[in-house]
mmCIF file of C-alpha atoms in Angstrom:
data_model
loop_
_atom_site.group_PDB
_atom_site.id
_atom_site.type_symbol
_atom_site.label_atom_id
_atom_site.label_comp_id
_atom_site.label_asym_id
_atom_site.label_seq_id
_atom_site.Cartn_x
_atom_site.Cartn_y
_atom_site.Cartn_z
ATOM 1 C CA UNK V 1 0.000 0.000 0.000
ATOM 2 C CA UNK V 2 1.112 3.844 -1.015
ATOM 3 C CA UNK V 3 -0.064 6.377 1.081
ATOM 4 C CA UNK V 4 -1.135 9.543 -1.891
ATOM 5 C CA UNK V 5 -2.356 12.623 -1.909
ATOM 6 C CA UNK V 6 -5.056 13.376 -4.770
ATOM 7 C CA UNK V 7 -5.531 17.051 -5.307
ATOM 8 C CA UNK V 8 -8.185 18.180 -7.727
ATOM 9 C CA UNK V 9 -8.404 21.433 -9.719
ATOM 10 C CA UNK V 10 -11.237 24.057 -9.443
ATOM 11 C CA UNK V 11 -13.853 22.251 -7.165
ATOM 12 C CA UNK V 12 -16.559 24.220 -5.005
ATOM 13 C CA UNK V 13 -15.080 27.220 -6.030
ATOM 14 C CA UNK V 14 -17.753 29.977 -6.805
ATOM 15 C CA UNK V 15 -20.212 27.800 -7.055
ATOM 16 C CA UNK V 16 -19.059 26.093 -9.740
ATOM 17 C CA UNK V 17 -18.026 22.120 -10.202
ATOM 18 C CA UNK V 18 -19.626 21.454 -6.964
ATOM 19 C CA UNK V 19 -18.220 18.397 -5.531
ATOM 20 C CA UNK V 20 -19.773 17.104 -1.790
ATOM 21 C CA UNK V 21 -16.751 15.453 0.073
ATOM 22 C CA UNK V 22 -18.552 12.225 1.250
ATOM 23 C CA UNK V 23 -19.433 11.532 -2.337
ATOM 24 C CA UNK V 24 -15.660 12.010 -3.137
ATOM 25 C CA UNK V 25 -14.674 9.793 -0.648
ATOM 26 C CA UNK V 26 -17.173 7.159 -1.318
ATOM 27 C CA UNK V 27 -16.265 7.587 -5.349
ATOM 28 C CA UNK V 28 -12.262 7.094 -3.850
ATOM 29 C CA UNK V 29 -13.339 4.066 -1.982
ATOM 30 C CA UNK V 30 -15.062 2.551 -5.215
ATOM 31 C CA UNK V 31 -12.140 3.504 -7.387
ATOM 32 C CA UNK V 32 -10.044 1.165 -5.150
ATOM 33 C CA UNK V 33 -8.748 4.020 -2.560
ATOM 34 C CA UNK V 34 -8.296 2.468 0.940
ATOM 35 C CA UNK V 35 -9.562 4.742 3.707
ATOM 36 C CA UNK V 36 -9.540 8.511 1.925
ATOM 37 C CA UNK V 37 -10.106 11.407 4.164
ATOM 38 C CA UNK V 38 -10.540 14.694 2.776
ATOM 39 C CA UNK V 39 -9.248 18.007 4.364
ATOM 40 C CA UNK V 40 -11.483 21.308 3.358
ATOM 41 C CA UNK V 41 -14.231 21.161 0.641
ATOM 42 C CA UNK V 42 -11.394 22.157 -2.087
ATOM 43 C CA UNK V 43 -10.927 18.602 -3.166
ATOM 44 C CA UNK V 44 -7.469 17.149 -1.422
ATOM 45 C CA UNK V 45 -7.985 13.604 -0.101
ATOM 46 C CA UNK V 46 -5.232 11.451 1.368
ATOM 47 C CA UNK V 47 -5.673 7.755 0.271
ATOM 48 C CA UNK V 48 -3.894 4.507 0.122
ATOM 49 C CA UNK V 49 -3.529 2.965 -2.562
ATOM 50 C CA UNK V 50 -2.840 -0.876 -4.135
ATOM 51 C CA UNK V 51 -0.732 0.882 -6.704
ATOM 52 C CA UNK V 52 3.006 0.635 -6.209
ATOM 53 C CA UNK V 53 4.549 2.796 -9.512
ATOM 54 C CA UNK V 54 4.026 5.835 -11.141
ATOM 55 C CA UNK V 55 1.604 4.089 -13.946
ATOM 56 C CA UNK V 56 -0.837 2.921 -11.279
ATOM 57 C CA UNK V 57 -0.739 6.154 -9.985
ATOM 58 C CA UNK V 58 -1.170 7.534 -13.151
ATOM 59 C CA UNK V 59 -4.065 5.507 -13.901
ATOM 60 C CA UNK V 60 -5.793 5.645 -10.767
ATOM 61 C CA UNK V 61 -5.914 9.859 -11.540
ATOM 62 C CA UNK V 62 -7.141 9.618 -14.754
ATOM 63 C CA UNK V 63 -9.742 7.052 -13.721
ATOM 64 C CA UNK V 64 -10.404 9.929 -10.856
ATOM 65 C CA UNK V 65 -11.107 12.313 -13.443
ATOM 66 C CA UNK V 66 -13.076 10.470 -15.925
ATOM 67 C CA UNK V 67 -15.686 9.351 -12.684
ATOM 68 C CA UNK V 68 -15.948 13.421 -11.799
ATOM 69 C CA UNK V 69 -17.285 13.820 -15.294
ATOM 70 C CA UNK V 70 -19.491 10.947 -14.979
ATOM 71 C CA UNK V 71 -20.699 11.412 -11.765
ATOM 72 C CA UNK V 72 -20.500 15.449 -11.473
ATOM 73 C CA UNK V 73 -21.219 16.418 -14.605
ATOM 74 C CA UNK V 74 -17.060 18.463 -14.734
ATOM 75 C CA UNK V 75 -13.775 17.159 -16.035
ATOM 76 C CA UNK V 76 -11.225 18.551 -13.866
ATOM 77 C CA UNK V 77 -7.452 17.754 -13.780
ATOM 78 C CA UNK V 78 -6.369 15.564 -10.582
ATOM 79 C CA UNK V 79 -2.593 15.571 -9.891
ATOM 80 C CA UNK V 80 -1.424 13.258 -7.456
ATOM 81 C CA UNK V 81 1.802 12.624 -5.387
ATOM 82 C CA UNK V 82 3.488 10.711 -2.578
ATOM 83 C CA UNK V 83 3.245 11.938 1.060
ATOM 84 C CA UNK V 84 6.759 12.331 0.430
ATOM 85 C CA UNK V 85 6.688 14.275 -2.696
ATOM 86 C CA UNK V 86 4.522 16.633 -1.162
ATOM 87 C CA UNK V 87 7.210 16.997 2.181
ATOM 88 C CA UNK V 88 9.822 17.652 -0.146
ATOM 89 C CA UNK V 89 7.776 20.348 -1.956
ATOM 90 C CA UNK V 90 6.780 21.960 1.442
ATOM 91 C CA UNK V 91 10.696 22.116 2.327
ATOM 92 C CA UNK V 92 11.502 23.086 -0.857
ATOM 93 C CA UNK V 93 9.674 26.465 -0.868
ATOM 94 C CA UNK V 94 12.271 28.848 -1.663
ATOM 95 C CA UNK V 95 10.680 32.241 -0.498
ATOM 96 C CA UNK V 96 10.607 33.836 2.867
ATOM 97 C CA UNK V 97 7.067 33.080 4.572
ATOM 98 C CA UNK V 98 5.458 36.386 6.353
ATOM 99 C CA UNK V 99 2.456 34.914 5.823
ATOM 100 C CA UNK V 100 2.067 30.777 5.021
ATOM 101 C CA UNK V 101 -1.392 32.198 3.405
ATOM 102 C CA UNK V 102 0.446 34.097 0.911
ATOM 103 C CA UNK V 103 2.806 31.643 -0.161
ATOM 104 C CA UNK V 104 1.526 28.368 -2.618
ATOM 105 C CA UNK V 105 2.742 25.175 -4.114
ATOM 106 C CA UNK V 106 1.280 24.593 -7.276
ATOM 107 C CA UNK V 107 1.171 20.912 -7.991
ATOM 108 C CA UNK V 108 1.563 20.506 -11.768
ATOM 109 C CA UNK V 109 0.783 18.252 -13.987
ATOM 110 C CA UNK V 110 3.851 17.568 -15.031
ATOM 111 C CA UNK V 111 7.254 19.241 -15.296
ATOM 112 C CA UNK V 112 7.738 22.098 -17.245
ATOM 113 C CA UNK V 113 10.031 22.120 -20.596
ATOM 114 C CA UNK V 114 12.828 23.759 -20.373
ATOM 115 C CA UNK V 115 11.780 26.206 -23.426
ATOM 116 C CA UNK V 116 8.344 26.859 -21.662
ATOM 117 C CA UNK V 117 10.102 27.861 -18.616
ATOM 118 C CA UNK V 118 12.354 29.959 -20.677
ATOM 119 C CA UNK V 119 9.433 31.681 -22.023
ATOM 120 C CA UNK V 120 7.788 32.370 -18.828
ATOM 121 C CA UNK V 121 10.377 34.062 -17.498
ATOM 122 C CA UNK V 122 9.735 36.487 -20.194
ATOM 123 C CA UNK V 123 6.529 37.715 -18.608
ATOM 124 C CA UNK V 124 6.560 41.420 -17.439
ATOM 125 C CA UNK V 125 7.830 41.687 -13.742
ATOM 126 C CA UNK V 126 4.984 41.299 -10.835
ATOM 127 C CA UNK V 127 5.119 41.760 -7.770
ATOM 128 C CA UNK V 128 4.987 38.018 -6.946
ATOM 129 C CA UNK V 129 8.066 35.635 -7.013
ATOM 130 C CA UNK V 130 7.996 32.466 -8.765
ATOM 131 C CA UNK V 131 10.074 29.950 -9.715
ATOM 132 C CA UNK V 132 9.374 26.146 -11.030
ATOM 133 C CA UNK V 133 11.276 23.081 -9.137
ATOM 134 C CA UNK V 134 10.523 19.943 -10.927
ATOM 135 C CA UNK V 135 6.580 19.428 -11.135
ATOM 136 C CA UNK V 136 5.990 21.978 -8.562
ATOM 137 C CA UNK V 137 5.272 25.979 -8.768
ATOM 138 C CA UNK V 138 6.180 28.153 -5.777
ATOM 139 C CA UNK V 139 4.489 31.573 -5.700
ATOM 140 C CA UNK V 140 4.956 34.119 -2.995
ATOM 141 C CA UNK V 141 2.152 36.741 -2.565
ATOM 142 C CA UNK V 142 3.584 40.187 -1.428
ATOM 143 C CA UNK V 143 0.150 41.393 0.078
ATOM 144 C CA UNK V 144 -2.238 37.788 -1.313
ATOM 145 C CA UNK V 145 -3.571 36.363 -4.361
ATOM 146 C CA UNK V 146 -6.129 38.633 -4.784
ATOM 147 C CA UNK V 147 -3.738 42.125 -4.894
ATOM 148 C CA UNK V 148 -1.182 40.742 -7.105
ATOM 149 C CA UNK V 149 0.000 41.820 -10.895
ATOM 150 C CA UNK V 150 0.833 38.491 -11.997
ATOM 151 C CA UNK V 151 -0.867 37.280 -14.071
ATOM 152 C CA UNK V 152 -1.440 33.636 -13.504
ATOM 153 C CA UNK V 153 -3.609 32.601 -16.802
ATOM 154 C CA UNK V 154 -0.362 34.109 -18.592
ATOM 155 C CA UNK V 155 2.029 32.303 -16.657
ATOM 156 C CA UNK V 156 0.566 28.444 -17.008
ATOM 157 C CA UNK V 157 0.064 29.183 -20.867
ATOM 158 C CA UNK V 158 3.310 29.739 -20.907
ATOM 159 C CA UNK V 159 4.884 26.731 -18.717
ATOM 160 C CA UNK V 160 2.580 24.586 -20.874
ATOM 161 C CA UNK V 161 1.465 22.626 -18.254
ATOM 162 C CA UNK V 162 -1.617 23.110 -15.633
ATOM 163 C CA UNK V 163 -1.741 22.527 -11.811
ATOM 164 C CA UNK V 164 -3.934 23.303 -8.754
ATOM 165 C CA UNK V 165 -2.263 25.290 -5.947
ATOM 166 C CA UNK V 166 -2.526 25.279 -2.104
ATOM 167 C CA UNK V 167 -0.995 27.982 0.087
ATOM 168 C CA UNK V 168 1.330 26.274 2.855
ATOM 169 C CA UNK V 169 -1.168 26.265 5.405
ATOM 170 C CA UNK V 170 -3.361 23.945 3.349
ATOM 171 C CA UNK V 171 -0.021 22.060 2.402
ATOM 172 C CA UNK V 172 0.698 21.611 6.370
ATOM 173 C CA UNK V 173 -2.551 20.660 7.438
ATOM 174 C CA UNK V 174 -3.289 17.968 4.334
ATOM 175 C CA UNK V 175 0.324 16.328 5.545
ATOM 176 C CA UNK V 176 -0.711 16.035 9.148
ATOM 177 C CA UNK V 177 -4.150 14.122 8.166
ATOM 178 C CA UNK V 178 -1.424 11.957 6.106
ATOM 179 C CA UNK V 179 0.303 11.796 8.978
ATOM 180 C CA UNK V 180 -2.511 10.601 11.537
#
C-alpha cells in the first residue's frame, strides 16, 4: 500500500463544479482508494492505494477524473503525489514566509520544458516571485492572491502545463491528516 495525496483542480469554487466530500470519498473508496479522508471542501484527499509505480498512480488519476465527469457532470485535472513528494515540496519552498497564506505550491501536472520555462520568465515583472522546481510551482504573494500583478492565466500558458495550488497552510494541514 502507497499512502497519496489526490488534489483536484477548481472544485466548489464559486459555485461552480460542486463536488460534496462524502461523495468524493465514497467515489475514492469505489475507485479502489483504501480509507480517503478529505481536508477542506477544495478537493485534497489522502488515500492509500494498491498501486506501487508511477503508472498505477497515473491511472488511478485519470480514472479519478473520468468518474468526476461521470458522476459530477465536470472534467477537472487531478494531480497526485506521494506523502513524500509533497514533504519535499513543502521544504523546498524557496521564499521567505510572512504569511504561510500568501505563499503556494502549485502541484503541476507535469514538469515544465525547459523552453516553456524559458518563455515564462519572459513575462513582465509582478510583484509576486515564482520559480518552477521539478513538477511543482512556488508563488509568494507580497500582500495575497487577490492584490497581485501576476498574471497567472499568462504564466501556465506559458509553462505549458496546468496545476492546482494550495498555500502552505493547506499544504501543512493535508500532511498532518497523512500523517494521523
Amino acid at each position: 500500500m502507497t499512502r497519496r495525496v489526490i488534489f483536484v483542480r477548481a472544485v466548489n469554487v464559486g459555485g461552480t463544479a460542486r463536488l460534496p466530500m462524502a461523495d468524493f470519498r465514497s467515489m475514492l473508496e469505489e475507485l479502489g482508494g483504501k480509507h480517503p479522508r478529505t481536508y477542506i471542501a477544495s478537493g485534497n484527499a489522502v488515500l492509500e492505494l494498491d498501486a506501487s509505480d508511477a503508472s498505477g498512480w497515473s491511472t488511478f488519476d485519470r480514472s479519478v477524473e473520468r468518474e468526476l465527469e461521470v458522476r459530477f457532470g465536470f472534467q477537472r485535472d487531478v494531480v497526485s503525489r506521494s506523502v513524500k513528494e509533497v514533504e519535499g515540496a513543502l521544504a523546498e519552498h524557496p521564499f521567505p514566509v510572512t504569511d504561510p497564506k500568501w505563499s503556494y505550491v502549485t502541484f503541476l501536472t507535469a514538469e515544465p520544458q525547459p523552453e516553456n520555462l524559458a518563455s515564462a520568465s519572459e513575462l513582465p515583472p509582478s510583484d509576486a516571485e515564482w520559480t518552477v522546481l521539478g513538477a511543482h510551482l512556488h508563488i509568494r504573494y507580497p500582500e495575497g492572491m487577490s492584490a497581485t500583478t501576476l498574471n497567472a492565466d499568462a504564466l501556465f500558458k506559458r509553462l505549458g502545463v496546468t496545476g492546482t495550488a494550495r498555500n502552505l497552510r493547506t499544504v501543512r494541514a493535508i500532511l498532518d491528516l497523512a500523517q494521523g
